[in-house]
CSV table of C-alpha atoms in Angstrom, one decimal:
chain,number,residue,atom,x,y,z
A,1,MET,CA,0.0,0.0,0.0
A,2,ASN,CA,1.4,3.4,-0.9
A,3,LEU,CA,1.8,6.3,1.6
A,4,THR,CA,-1.3,8.2,0.2
A,5,ASN,CA,-3.6,5.2,0.6
A,6,SER,CA,-2.1,4.3,4.0
A,7,ILE,CA,-2.5,7.9,5.3
A,8,SER,CA,-6.0,8.1,3.9
A,9,GLN,CA,-7.1,5.0,5.8
A,10,GLU,CA,-5.2,6.1,9.0
A,11,ILE,CA,-6.9,9.5,8.9
A,12,LEU,CA,-10.4,8.1,8.5
A,13,ASN,CA,-9.8,5.5,11.2
A,14,GLU,CA,-8.5,8.2,13.6
A,15,LEU,CA,-11.3,10.6,12.8
A,16,TYR,CA,-14.0,8.0,13.3
A,17,SER,CA,-12.3,6.7,16.5
A,18,ILE,CA,-12.0,10.1,18.1
A,19,LEU,CA,-15.5,11.1,17.1
A,20,GLU,CA,-16.9,7.9,18.5
A,21,LYS,CA,-15.6,8.8,21.9
A,22,ILE,CA,-17.3,12.2,21.6
A,23,ILE,CA,-20.7,11.3,20.0
A,24,GLY,CA,-21.0,7.6,20.5
A,25,ALA,CA,-20.8,4.5,18.3
A,26,GLY,CA,-24.4,4.8,17.2
A,27,SER,CA,-23.9,8.3,15.8
A,28,ILE,CA,-20.7,7.3,14.1
A,29,ASN,CA,-22.4,4.3,12.5
A,30,PHE,CA,-25.3,6.6,11.3
A,31,LEU,CA,-22.7,9.0,9.8
A,32,LYS,CA,-20.9,6.2,8.1
A,33,ARG,CA,-24.2,4.8,6.7
A,34,LYS,CA,-25.2,8.3,5.4
A,35,ILE,CA,-21.8,8.8,3.7
A,36,LYS,CA,-22.0,5.3,2.2
A,37,GLU,CA,-25.5,5.8,0.9
A,38,LYS,CA,-24.3,9.0,-0.9
A,39,GLY,CA,-21.6,6.9,-2.5
A,40,THR,CA,-19.0,9.3,-1.1
A,41,THR,CA,-15.4,7.8,-1.0
A,42,ASP,CA,-13.5,11.1,-1.5
A,43,ILE,CA,-11.7,11.9,1.8
A,44,PRO,CA,-12.2,15.7,1.6
A,45,GLN,CA,-15.9,15.2,0.8
A,46,ILE,CA,-16.2,12.8,3.8
A,47,ILE,CA,-14.5,15.3,6.1
A,48,PHE,CA,-16.8,18.0,4.8
A,49,GLU,CA,-19.9,15.8,5.4
A,50,VAL,CA,-18.8,14.8,8.9
A,51,SER,CA,-18.0,18.5,9.7
A,52,GLY,CA,-21.4,19.7,8.5
A,53,GLU,CA,-23.2,17.0,10.5
A,54,LEU,CA,-21.3,18.0,13.6
A,55,GLY,CA,-22.3,21.6,12.9
A,56,ASN,CA,-25.9,20.5,12.9
A,57,LEU,CA,-25.5,18.5,16.0
A,58,PHE,CA,-23.4,20.9,18.2
A,59,GLY,CA,-24.1,24.3,16.6
A,60,GLN,CA,-21.5,26.4,14.9
A,61,LYS,CA,-19.3,27.2,18.0
A,62,GLY,CA,-19.7,23.7,19.5
A,63,ALA,CA,-18.6,22.2,16.2
A,64,PHE,CA,-15.7,24.6,15.8
A,65,ALA,CA,-14.3,23.7,19.3
A,66,THR,CA,-14.9,20.0,18.9
A,67,LEU,CA,-13.4,19.7,15.4
A,68,ARG,CA,-10.4,21.8,16.3
A,69,GLU,CA,-9.7,19.4,19.2
A,70,VAL,CA,-10.4,16.4,16.8
A,71,GLY,CA,-7.8,17.8,14.4
A,72,ARG,CA,-5.2,18.2,17.2
A,73,GLN,CA,-5.9,14.6,18.3
A,74,VAL,CA,-5.6,13.2,14.8
A,75,ALA,CA,-2.3,14.9,14.4
A,76,LYS,CA,-1.1,13.6,17.8
A,77,ASP,CA,-2.2,10.0,17.0
A,78,LEU,CA,-0.5,10.1,13.6
A,79,MET,CA,2.7,11.3,15.2
A,80,GLU,CA,2.6,8.6,17.9
A,81,LYS,CA,2.3,5.9,15.1
A,82,HIS,CA,5.2,7.2,13.0
A,83,PRO,CA,8.8,7.9,13.7
A,84,ARG,CA,9.7,11.6,14.2
A,85,GLU,CA,11.8,11.7,11.0
A,86,GLU,CA,8.6,11.0,9.0
A,87,TRP,CA,6.5,13.7,10.7
A,88,GLU,CA,7.1,16.4,8.2
A,89,LYS,CA,6.2,14.1,5.3
A,90,ILE,CA,3.1,12.8,7.2
A,91,PHE,CA,2.0,16.3,8.0
A,92,GLU,CA,2.2,17.5,4.4
A,93,LYS,CA,0.7,14.3,2.9
A,94,SER,CA,-2.1,14.3,5.4
A,95,LEU,CA,-3.1,17.9,4.7
A,96,ASN,CA,-3.1,17.0,1.0
A,97,VAL,CA,-5.1,13.8,1.4
A,98,MET,CA,-7.7,15.6,3.6
A,99,GLY,CA,-8.0,18.5,1.0
A,100,PHE,CA,-6.5,21.2,3.1
A,101,ALA,CA,-3.2,21.8,1.2
A,102,LYS,CA,-1.3,20.9,-1.9
A,103,GLY,CA,1.7,22.4,-0.2
A,104,VAL,CA,2.9,24.0,3.0
A,105,LYS,CA,5.2,27.0,3.5
A,106,ARG,CA,6.7,28.3,6.7
A,107,GLU,CA,8.1,31.8,7.1
A,108,GLY,CA,9.3,32.7,10.6
A,109,ASN,CA,6.4,32.4,13.0
A,110,ARG,CA,3.9,31.9,10.2
A,111,ALA,CA,2.7,28.8,8.3
A,112,CYS,CA,0.7,28.7,5.1
A,113,ILE,CA,-1.4,26.0,3.6
A,114,CYS,CA,-1.6,26.3,-0.2
A,115,SER,CA,-4.5,25.4,-2.5
A,116,CYS,CA,-7.1,24.2,0.1
A,117,ILE,CA,-10.0,22.8,-1.9
A,118,PHE,CA,-12.6,23.6,0.6
A,119,TYR,CA,-12.9,27.3,0.0
A,120,HIS,CA,-13.5,27.1,-3.8
A,121,ASN,CA,-15.4,23.8,-3.8
A,122,PHE,CA,-17.6,24.2,-0.7
A,123,LEU,CA,-17.4,27.5,1.1
A,124,LYS,CA,-17.5,30.1,-1.7
A,125,GLU,CA,-20.7,28.6,-3.2
A,126,ARG,CA,-22.4,28.9,0.2
A,127,ASN,CA,-21.1,32.5,0.7
A,128,LEU,CA,-19.0,31.5,3.6
A,129,LYS,CA,-15.6,33.0,4.4
A,130,PRO,CA,-12.6,31.0,5.6
A,131,THR,CA,-13.2,29.6,9.1
A,132,GLU,CA,-17.0,30.1,8.9
A,133,HIS,CA,-17.6,26.4,8.4
A,134,PRO,CA,-16.7,23.6,10.8
A,135,VAL,CA,-14.5,21.9,8.2
A,136,CYS,CA,-11.9,24.6,8.5
A,137,TRP,CA,-11.5,24.0,12.2
A,138,ILE,CA,-10.5,20.4,11.8
A,139,GLY,CA,-7.7,21.5,9.5
A,140,TRP,CA,-6.8,24.3,11.9
A,141,GLY,CA,-6.5,21.8,14.8
A,142,PHE,CA,-4.5,19.5,12.7
A,143,ILE,CA,-2.0,22.2,11.8
A,144,GLU,CA,-1.9,23.3,15.5
A,145,GLY,CA,-1.1,19.7,16.6
A,146,PHE,CA,1.8,19.4,14.2
A,147,MET,CA,3.1,23.0,14.8
A,148,SER,CA,3.1,22.3,18.5
A,149,ALA,CA,5.4,19.3,17.9
A,150,PHE,CA,7.6,21.1,15.2
A,151,THR,CA,8.0,24.5,16.9
A,152,GLY,CA,6.9,24.2,20.5
A,153,ALA,CA,3.9,26.4,19.7
A,154,LEU,CA,1.2,26.8,22.3
A,155,GLY,CA,-1.4,27.3,19.6
A,156,VAL,CA,-2.0,28.6,16.1
A,157,HIS,CA,-4.0,31.7,15.2
A,158,PHE,CA,-5.7,32.1,11.8
A,159,ALA,CA,-3.9,35.1,10.2
A,160,GLY,CA,-6.0,35.4,7.1
A,161,ARG,CA,-6.5,34.1,3.5
A,162,ASP,CA,-4.7,35.3,0.4
A,163,PHE,CA,-7.5,34.8,-2.1
A,164,LYS,CA,-5.4,35.6,-5.1
A,165,ASN,CA,-2.8,32.9,-4.3
A,166,ASN,CA,-5.3,30.5,-2.7
A,167,GLN,CA,-3.4,30.4,0.6
A,168,CYS,CA,-4.5,30.4,4.3
A,169,TRP,CA,-1.9,31.8,6.8
A,170,PHE,CA,-1.6,30.8,10.4
A,171,GLU,CA,0.5,32.5,13.1
A,172,ILE,CA,2.4,30.3,15.5
A,173,ILE,CA,1.8,31.3,19.1
A,174,LYS,CA,4.8,30.5,21.3
A,175,GLU,CA,3.9,32.5,24.4
A,176,ILE,CA,0.8,33.9,26.0
């Protein structure tokens, strides 16, 4: 199995496992059935569907907080399962597989995800700005989880979107 397929399955397994602890096995089975009935096999579409359902379940702010923590936990679990020397590759490949980035840049205390598919394919058509849908928050938490390990960051702050270059920037917070 290649890295992309392996990471795809790991991400889905971790996502469902973490969410099962939060919303229960019955709710996860319902979500899985709903996704299967739609014929959805695309990882970004699955993540968008799950995020939207959590938005319906918890409300916007509840979903934002929950999914940010889920993203952090998925990152942590992936790091625990892979040697440290693979983390950078796992981080970038995972962001790509999930639909959040075709590339990553870091400049000082800022990090950028490039070419996130969610804005153009899902948010823009719903007249939503970046971070106004729960899907953004799972990516935010995932970035935060890895940046904490890479840089010792206490957190990550959304610094804005460069619409022209299709990039979302995050500032790494190292002290309160």
